[in-house]
mmCIF file of C-alpha atoms in Angstrom:
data_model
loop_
_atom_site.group_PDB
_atom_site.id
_atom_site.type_symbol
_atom_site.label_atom_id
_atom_site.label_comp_id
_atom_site.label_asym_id
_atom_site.label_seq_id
_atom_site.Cartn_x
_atom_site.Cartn_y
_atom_site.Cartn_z
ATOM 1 C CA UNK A 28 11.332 -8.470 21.023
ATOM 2 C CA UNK A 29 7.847 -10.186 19.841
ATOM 3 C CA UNK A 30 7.391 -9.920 16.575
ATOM 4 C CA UNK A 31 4.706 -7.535 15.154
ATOM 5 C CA UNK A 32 1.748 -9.214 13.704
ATOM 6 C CA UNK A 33 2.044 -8.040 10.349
ATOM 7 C CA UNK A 34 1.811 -10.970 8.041
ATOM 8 C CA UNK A 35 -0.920 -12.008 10.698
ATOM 9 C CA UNK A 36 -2.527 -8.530 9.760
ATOM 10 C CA UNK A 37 -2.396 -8.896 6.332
ATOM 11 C CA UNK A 38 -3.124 -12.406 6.239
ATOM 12 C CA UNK A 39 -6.651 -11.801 7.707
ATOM 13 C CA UNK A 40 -7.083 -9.167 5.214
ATOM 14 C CA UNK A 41 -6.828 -11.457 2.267
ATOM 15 C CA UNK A 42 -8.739 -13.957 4.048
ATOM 16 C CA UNK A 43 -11.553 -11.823 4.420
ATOM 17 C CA UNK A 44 -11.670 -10.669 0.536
ATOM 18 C CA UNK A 45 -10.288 -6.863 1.370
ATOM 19 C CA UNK A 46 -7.315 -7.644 -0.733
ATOM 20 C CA UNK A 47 -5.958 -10.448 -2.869
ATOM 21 C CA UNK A 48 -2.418 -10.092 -1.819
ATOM 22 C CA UNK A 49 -0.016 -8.247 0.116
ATOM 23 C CA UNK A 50 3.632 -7.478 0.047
ATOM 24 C CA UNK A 51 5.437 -5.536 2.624
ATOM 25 C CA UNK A 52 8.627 -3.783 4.136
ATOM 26 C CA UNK A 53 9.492 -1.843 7.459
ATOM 27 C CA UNK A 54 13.246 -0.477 6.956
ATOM 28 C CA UNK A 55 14.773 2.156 9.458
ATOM 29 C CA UNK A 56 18.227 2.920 9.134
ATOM 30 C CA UNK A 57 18.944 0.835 6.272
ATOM 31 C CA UNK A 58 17.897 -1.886 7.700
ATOM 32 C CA UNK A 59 14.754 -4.276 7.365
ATOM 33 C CA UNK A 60 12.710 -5.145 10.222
ATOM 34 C CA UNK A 61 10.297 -6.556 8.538
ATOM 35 C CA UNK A 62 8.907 -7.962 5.381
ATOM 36 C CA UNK A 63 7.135 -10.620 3.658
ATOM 37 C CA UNK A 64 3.663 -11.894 1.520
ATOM 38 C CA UNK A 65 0.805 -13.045 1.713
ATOM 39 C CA UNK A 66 -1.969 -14.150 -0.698
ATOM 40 C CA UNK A 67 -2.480 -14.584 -4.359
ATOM 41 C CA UNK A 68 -0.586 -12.514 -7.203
ATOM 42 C CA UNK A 69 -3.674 -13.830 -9.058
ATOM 43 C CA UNK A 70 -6.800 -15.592 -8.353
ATOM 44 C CA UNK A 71 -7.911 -15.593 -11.735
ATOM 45 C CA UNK A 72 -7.776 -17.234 -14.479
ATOM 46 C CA UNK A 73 -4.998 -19.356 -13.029
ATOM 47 C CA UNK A 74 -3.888 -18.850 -8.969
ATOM 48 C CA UNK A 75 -0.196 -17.644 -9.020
ATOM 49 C CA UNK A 76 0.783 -16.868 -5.015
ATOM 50 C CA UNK A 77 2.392 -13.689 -3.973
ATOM 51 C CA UNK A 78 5.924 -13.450 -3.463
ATOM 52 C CA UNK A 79 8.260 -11.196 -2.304
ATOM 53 C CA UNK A 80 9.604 -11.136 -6.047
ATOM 54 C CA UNK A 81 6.117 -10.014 -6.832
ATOM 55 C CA UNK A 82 5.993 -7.482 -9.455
ATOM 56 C CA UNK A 83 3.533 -4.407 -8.588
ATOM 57 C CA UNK A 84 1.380 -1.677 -10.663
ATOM 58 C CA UNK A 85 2.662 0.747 -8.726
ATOM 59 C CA UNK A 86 -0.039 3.055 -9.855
ATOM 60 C CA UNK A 87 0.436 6.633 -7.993
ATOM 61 C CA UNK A 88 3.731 5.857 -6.769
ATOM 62 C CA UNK A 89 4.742 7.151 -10.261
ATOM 63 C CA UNK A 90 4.077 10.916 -9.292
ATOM 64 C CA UNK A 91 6.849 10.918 -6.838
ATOM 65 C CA UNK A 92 9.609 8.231 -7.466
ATOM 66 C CA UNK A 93 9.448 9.481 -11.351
ATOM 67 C CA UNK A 94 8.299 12.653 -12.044
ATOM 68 C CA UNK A 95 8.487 14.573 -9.150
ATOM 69 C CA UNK A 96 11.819 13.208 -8.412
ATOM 70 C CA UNK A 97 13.074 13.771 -12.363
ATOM 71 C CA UNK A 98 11.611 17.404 -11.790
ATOM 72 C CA UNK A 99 13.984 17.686 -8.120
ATOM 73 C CA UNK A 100 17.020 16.556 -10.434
ATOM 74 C CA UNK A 101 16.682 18.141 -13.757
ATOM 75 C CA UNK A 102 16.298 21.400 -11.949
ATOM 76 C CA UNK A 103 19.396 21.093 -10.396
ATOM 77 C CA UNK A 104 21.338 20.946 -13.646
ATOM 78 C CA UNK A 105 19.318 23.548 -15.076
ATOM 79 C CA UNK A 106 17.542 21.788 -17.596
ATOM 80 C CA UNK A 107 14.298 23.097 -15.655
ATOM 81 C CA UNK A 108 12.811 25.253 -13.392
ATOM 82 C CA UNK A 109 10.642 24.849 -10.785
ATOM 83 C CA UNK A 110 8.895 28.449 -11.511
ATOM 84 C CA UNK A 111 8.779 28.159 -15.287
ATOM 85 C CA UNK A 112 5.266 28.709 -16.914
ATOM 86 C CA UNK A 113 4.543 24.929 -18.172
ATOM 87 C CA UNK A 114 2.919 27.034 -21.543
ATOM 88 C CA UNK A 115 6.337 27.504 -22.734
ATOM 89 C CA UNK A 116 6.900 24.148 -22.926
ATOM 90 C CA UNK A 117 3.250 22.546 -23.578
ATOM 91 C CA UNK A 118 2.060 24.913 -26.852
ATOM 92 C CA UNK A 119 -0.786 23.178 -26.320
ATOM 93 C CA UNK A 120 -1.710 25.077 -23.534
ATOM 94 C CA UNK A 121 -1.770 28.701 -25.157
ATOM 95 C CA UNK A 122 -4.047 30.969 -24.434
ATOM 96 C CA UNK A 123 -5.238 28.439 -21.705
ATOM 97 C CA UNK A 124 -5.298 28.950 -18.225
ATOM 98 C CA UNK A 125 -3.033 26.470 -17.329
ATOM 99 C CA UNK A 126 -0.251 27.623 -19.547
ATOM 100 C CA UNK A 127 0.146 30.324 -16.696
ATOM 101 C CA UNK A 128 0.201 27.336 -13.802
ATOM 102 C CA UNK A 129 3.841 26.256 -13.095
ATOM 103 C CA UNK A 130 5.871 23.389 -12.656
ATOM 104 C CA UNK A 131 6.032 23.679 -9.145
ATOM 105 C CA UNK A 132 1.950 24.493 -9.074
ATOM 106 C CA UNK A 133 1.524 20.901 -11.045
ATOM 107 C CA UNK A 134 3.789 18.969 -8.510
ATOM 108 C CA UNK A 135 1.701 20.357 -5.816
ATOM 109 C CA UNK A 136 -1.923 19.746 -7.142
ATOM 110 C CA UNK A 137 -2.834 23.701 -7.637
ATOM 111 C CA UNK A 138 -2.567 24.683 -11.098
ATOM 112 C CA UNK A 139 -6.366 24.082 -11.328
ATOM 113 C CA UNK A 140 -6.684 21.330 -13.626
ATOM 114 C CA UNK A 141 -9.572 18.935 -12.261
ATOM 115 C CA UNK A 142 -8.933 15.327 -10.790
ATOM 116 C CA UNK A 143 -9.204 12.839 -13.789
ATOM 117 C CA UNK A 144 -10.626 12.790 -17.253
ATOM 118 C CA UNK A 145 -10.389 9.896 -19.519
ATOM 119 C CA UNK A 146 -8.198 11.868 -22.209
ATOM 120 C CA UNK A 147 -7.881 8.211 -24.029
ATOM 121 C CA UNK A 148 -12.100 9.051 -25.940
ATOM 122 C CA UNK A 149 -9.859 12.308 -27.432
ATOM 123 C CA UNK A 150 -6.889 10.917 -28.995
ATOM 124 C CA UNK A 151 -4.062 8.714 -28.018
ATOM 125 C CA UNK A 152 -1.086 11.049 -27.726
ATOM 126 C CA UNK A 153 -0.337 13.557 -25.504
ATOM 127 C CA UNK A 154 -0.474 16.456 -27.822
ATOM 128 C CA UNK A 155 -4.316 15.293 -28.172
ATOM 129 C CA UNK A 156 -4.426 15.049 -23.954
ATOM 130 C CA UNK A 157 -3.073 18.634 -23.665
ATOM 131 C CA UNK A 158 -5.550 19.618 -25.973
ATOM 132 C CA UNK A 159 -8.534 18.430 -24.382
ATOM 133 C CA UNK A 160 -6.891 19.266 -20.822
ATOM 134 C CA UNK A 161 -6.886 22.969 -21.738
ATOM 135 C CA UNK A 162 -10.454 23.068 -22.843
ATOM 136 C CA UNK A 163 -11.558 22.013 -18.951
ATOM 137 C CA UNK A 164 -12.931 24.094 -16.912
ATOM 138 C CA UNK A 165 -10.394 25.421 -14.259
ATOM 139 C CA UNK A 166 -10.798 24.061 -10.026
ATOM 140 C CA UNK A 167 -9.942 26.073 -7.283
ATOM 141 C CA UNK A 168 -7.505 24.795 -4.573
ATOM 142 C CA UNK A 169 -5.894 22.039 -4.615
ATOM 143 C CA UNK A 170 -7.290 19.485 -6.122
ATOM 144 C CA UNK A 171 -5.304 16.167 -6.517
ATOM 145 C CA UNK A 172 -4.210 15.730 -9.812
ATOM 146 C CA UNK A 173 -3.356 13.033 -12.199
ATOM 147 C CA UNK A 174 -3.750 15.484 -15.401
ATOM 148 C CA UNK A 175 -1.334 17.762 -13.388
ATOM 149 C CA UNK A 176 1.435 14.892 -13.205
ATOM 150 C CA UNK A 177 0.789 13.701 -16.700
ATOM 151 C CA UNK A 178 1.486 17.210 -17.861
ATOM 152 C CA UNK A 179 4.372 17.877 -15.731
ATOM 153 C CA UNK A 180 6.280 14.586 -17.059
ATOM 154 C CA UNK A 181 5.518 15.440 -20.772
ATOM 155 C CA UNK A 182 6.905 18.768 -19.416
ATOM 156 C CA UNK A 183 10.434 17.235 -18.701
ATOM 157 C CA UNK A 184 10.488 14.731 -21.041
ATOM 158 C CA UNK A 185 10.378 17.765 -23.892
ATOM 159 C CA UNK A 186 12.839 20.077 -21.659
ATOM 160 C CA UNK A 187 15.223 17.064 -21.821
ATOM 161 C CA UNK A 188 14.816 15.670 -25.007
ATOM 162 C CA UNK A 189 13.746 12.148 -23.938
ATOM 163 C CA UNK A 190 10.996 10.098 -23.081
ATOM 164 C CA UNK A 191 9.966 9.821 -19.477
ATOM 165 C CA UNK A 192 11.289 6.459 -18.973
ATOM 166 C CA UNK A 193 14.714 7.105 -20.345
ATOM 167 C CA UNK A 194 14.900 9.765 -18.144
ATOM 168 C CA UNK A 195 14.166 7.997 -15.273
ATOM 169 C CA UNK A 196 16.333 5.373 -16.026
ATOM 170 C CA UNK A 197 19.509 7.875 -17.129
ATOM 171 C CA UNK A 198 18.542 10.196 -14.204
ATOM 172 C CA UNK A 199 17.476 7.680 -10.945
ATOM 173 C CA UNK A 200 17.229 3.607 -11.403
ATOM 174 C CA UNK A 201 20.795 3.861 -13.588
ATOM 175 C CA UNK A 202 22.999 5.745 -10.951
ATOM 176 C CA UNK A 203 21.343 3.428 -8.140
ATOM 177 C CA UNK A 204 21.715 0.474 -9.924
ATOM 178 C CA UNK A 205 18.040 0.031 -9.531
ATOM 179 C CA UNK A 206 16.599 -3.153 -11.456
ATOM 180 C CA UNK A 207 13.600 -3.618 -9.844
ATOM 181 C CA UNK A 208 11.379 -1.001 -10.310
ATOM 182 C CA UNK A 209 10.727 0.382 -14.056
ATOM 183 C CA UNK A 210 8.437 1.366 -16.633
ATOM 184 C CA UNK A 211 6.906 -1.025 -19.221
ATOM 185 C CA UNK A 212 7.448 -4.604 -17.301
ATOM 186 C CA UNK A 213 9.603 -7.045 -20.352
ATOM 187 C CA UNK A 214 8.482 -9.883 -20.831
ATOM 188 C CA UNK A 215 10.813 -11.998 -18.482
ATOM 189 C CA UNK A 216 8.728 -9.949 -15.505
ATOM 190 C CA UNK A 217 5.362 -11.189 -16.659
ATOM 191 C CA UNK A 218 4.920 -14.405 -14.398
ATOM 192 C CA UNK A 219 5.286 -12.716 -11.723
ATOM 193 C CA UNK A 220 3.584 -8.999 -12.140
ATOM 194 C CA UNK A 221 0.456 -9.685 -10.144
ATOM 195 C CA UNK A 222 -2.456 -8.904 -11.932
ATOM 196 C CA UNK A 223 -4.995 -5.980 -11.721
ATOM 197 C CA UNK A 224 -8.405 -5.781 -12.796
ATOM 198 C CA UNK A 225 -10.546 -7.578 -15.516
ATOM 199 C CA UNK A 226 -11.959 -6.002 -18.308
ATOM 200 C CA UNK A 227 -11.342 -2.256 -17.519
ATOM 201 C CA UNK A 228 -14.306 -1.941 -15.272
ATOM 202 C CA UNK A 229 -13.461 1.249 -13.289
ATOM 203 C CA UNK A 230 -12.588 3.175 -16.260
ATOM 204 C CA UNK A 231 -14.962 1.790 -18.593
ATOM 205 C CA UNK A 232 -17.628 3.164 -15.838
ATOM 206 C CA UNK A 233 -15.893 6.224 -15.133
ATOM 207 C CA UNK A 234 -15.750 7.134 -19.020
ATOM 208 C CA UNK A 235 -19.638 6.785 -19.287
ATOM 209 C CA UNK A 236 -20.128 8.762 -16.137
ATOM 210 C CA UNK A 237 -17.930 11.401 -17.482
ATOM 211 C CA UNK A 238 -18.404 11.553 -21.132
ATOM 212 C CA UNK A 239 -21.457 10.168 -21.429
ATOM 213 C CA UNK A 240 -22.210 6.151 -22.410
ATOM 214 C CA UNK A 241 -22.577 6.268 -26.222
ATOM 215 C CA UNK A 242 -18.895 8.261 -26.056
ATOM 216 C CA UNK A 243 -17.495 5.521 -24.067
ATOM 217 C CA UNK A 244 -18.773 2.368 -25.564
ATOM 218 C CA UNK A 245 -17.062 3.162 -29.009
ATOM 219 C CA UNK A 246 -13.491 2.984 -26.905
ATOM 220 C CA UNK A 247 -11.424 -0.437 -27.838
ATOM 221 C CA UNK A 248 -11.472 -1.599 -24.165
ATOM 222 C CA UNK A 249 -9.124 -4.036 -22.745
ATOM 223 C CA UNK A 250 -11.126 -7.858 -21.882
ATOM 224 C CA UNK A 251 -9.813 -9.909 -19.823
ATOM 225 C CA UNK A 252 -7.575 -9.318 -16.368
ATOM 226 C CA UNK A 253 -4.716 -7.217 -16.982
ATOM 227 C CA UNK A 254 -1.573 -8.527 -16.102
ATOM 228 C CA UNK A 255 1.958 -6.876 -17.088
ATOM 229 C CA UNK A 256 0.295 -3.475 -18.507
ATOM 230 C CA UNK A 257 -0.812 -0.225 -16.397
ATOM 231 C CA UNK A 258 -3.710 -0.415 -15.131
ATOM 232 C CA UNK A 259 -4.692 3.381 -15.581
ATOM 233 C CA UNK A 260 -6.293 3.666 -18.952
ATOM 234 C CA UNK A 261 -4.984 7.049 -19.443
ATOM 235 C CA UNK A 262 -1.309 5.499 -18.931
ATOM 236 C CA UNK A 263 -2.143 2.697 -20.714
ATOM 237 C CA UNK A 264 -2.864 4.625 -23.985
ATOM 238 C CA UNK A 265 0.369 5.936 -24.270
ATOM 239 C CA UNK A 266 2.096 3.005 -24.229
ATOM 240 C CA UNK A 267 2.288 2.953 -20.365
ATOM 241 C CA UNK A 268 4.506 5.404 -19.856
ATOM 242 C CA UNK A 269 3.150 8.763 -18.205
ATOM 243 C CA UNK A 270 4.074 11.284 -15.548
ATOM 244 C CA UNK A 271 0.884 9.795 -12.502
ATOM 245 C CA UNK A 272 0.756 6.511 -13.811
ATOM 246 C CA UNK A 273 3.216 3.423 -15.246
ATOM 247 C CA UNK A 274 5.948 2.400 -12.227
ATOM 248 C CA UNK A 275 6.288 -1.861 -11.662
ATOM 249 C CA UNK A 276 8.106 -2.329 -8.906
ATOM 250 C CA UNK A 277 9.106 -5.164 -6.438
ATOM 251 C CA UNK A 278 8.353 -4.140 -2.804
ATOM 252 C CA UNK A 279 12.646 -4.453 -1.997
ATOM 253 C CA UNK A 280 12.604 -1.664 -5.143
ATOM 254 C CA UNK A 281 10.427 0.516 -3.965
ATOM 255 C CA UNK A 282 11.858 0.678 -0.439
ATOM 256 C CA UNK A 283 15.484 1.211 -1.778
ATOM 257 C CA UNK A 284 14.364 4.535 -3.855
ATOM 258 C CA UNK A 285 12.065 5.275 -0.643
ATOM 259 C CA UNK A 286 15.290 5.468 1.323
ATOM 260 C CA UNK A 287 17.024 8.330 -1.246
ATOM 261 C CA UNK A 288 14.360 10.553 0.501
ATOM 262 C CA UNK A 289 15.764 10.377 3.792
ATOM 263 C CA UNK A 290 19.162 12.209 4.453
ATOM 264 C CA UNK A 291 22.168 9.858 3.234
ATOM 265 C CA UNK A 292 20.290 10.036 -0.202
ATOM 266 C CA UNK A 293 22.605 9.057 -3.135
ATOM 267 C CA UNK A 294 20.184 11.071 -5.226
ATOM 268 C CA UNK A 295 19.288 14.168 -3.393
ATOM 269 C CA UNK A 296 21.541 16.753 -1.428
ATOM 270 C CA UNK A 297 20.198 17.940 1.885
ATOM 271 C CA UNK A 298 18.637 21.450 0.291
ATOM 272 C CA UNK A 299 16.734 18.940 -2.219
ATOM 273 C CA UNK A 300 15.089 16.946 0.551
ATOM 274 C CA UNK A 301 13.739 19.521 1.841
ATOM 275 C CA UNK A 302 11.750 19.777 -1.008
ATOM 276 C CA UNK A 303 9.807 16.696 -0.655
ATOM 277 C CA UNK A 304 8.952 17.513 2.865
ATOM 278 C CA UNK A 305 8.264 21.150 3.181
ATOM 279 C CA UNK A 306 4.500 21.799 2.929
ATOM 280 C CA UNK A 307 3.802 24.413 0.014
ATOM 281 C CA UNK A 308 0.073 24.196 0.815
ATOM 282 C CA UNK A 309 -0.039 24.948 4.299
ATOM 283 C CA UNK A 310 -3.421 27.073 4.364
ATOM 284 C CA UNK A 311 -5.189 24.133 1.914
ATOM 285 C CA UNK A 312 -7.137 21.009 3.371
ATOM 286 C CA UNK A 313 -4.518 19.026 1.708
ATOM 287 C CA UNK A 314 -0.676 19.764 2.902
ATOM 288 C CA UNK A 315 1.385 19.031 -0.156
ATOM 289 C CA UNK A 316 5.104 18.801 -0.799
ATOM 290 C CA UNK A 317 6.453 18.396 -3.941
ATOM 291 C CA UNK A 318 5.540 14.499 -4.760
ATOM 292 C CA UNK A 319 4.517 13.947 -1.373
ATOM 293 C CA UNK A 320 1.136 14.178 0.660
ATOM 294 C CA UNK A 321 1.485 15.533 4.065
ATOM 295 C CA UNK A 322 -0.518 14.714 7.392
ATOM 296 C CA UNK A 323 -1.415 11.891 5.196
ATOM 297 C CA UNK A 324 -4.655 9.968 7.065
ATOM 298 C CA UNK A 325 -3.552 6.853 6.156
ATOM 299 C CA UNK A 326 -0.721 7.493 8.461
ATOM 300 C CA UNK A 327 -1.756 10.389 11.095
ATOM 301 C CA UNK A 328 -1.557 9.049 14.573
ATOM 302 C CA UNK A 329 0.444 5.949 13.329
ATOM 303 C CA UNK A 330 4.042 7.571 12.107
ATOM 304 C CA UNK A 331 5.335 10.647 13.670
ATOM 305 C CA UNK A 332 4.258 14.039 12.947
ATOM 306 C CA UNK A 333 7.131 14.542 10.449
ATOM 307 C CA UNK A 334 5.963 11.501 8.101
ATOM 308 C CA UNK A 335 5.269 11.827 4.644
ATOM 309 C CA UNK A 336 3.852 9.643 1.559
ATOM 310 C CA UNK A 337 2.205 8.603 -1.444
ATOM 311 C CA UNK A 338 -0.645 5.860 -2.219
ATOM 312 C CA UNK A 339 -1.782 4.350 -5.585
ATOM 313 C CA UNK A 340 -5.296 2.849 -6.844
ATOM 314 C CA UNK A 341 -4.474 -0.468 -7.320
ATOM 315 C CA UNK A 342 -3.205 -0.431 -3.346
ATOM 316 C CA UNK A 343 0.098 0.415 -3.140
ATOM 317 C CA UNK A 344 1.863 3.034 -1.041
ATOM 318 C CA UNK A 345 4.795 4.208 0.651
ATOM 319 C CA UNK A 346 5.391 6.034 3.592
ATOM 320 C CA UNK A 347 8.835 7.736 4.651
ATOM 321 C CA UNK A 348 9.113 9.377 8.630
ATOM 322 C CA UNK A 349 12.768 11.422 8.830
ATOM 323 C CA UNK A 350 12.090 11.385 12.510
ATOM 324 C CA UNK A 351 12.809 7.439 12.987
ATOM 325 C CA UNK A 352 14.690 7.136 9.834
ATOM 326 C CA UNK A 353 12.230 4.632 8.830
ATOM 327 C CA UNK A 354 10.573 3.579 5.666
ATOM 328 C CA UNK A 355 7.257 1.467 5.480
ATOM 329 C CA UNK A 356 5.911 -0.084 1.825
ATOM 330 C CA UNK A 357 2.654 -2.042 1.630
ATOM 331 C CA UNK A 358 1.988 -2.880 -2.473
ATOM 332 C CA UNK A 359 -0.793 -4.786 -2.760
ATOM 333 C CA UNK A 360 -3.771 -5.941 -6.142
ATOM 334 C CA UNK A 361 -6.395 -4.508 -4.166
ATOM 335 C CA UNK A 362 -8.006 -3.813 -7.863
ATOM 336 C CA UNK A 363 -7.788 -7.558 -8.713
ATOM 337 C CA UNK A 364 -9.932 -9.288 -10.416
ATOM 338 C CA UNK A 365 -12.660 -6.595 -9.375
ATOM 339 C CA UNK A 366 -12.396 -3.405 -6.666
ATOM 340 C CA UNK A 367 -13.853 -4.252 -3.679
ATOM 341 C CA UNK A 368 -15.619 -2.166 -1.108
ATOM 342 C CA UNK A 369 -12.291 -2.245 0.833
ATOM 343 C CA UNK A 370 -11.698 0.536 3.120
ATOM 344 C CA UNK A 371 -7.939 0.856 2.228
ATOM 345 C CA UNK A 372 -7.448 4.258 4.213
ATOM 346 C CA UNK A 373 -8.432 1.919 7.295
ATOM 347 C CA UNK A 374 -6.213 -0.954 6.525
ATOM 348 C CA UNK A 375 -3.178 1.250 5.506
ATOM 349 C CA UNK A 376 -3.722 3.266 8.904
ATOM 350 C CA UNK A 377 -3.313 0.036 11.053
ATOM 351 C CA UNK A 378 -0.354 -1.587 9.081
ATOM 352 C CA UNK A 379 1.245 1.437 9.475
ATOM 353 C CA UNK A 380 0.371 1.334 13.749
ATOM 354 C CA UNK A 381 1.517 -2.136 13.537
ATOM 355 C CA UNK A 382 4.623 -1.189 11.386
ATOM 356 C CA UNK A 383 5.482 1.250 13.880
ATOM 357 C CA UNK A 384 5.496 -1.076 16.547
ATOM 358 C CA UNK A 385 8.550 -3.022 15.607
ATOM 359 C CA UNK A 386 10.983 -0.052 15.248
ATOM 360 C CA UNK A 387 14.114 0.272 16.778
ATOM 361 C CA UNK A 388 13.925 3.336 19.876
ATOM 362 C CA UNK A 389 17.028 5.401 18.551
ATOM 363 C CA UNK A 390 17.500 8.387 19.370
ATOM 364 C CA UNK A 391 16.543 10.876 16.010
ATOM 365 C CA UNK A 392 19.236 11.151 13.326
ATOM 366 C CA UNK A 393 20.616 14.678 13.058
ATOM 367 C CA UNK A 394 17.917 16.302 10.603
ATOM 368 C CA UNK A 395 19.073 18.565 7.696
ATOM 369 C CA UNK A 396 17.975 21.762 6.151
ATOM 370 C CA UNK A 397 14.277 21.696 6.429
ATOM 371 C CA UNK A 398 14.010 18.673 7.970
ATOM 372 C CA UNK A 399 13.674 19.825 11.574
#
């Protein structure tokens, strides 16, 4: 079989400035068809090439291999439910609109809270966020989220007594002896975390557009290219830990917990996957499972109809299709040392047309509940 042209693909893409650095995996069944790198981990202040032990910002990746994969689980052994009001476990929230929104409505993006806000120019703990989430004004939809998914993580990190990343280990990277993909990269990881952007310039613009300049100059903002801290500042202020923002992750990581959504899951029984790939939204613009986009245009007309996924800022994202069994991972630094005027919805759509190209013509495994 000729090989597909990915690392040609990618390697054109870096070439031309769309991206500093790629790495990539195409698994079906288990096993990988393809992978590799290309490019720099960073191109400033000292080239470091990309590897295929290159350490990610995972960036939106978080929202489903975390927190709406800790939310599957910890409803299973009762510790939550997917119906409870989040007000009765966010105080904060009383009296507020949101304290009436779900669990379930903040995995899916419709408990009305609006896109982003940079929570960090009200306080530097979440009690502060939830505060100044519940005075926004309320959207009407669904609205991607990533105040929903940092509320719905501080939601089951109080419900189970633990911090988000303990969970996650205890819960998910523990049971499948997971070491590649974490919170809060040590300090052994930080040769080789490729590095993100230089001197906050997204959310230091961001801030002034949304809060006005004067309230955004006093912030402390980070100089320098960040390397081996989250590149979301809203993570970032809490330490890096937070329910939409905060994963590292190899590209070998993040297609072995891509697999556990695909029937054979060591983490999820059949009824559970169904969750991640049932649309909740069907009458809304966006289709939305719980963690998962579906009909995702990076993907439409690519993977089969029955594909679903997730992308991050910095240029990550992984796709999952139960109808070939297959799994397809493309982390890249997009961000690095500055975003570009990259058209990553284009780029993702043909490595994932390319991707497809090299898998195996099996006939479909036998789908499970709600997977047909």
């Amino acid at each position: 079989m000729t090989p597909v042209p990915l690392a040609a693909f990618l390697d054109e893409r870096v070439r031309a400035g769309a991206i500093p650095s790629a790495a990539w995996a195409v698994v079906q069944h288990g096993r990988t068809l393809d992978a590799g790198s290309v490019g720099w981990a960073r191109r400033t202040p000292r080239r470091r090439r990309a590897s295929s032990s290159t350490v990610y910002d995972l960036a939106s990746l978080t929202k489903p291999l975390a927190t709406a994969a800790l939310a599957v689980l910890l409803a299973r052994d009762g510790v939550v439910s997917l119906d409870e009001p989040a007000g009765e476990r966010l105080p904060e929230w009383a009296g507020s609109p949101y304290g009436r929104a779900t669990l379930l409505d903040l995995l899916l993006h419709r408990s009305g809270l609006p896109a982003w806000e940079p929570l960090y120019l009200h306080g530097a703990d979440m009690a502060a966020y939830l505060r100044r989430m519940a005075a926004l004004a309320p959207v009407g939809g669904v609205v991607y989220s990533d105040l929903g998914y940092l509320a719905a993580g501080e939601l089951l990190a109080r419900a189970a007594r633990h911090s988000l990343d303990r969970l996650l280990r205890r819960q998910v990277l523990g049971p499948l002896r997971e070491t590649e993909v974490r919170y809060r990269p040590p300090q052994a990881w930080r040769g080789r975390v490729a590095a993100t952007e230089a001197d906050d310039l997204t959310e230091r613009r961001m801030a002034a557009e949304r809060a006005g300049p004067a309230a955004a100059a006093r912030h402390p903002w980070r100089t320098g290219v960040v390397q081996g801290q989250v590149h979301d500042g809203n993570a970032a202020a809490l330490g890096g830990v937070a329910g939409h923002a905060g994963l590292f992750g190899t590209v070998a990581g993040v297609a072995r917990l891509g697999v556990q959504f695909l029937p054979g899951s060591d983490l999820f029984e059949l009824d559970e996957l169904s969750l991640f790939v049932t649309s909740r939204t069907p009458d809304q613009a966006q289709e939305r499972s719980i963690g998962f986009r579906l009909a995702d245009p990076a993907a439409t007309g690519a993977l089969s109809e029955r594909a679903f996924g997730h992308t991050g800022f910095t240029g990550t994202s992984l796709f999952i299709d139960p109808q070939t069994a297959a799994i397809f991972v493309l982390l890249t630094n997009r961000v690095h040392p500055a975003v570009p005027p990259t058209d990553m919805q284009a780029l993702r759509l043909e490595f994932h047309r390319l991707a497809a190209a090299c898998l195996t013509p099996e006939p479909d495994p036998l789908p499970g509940p709600g997977l047909e």
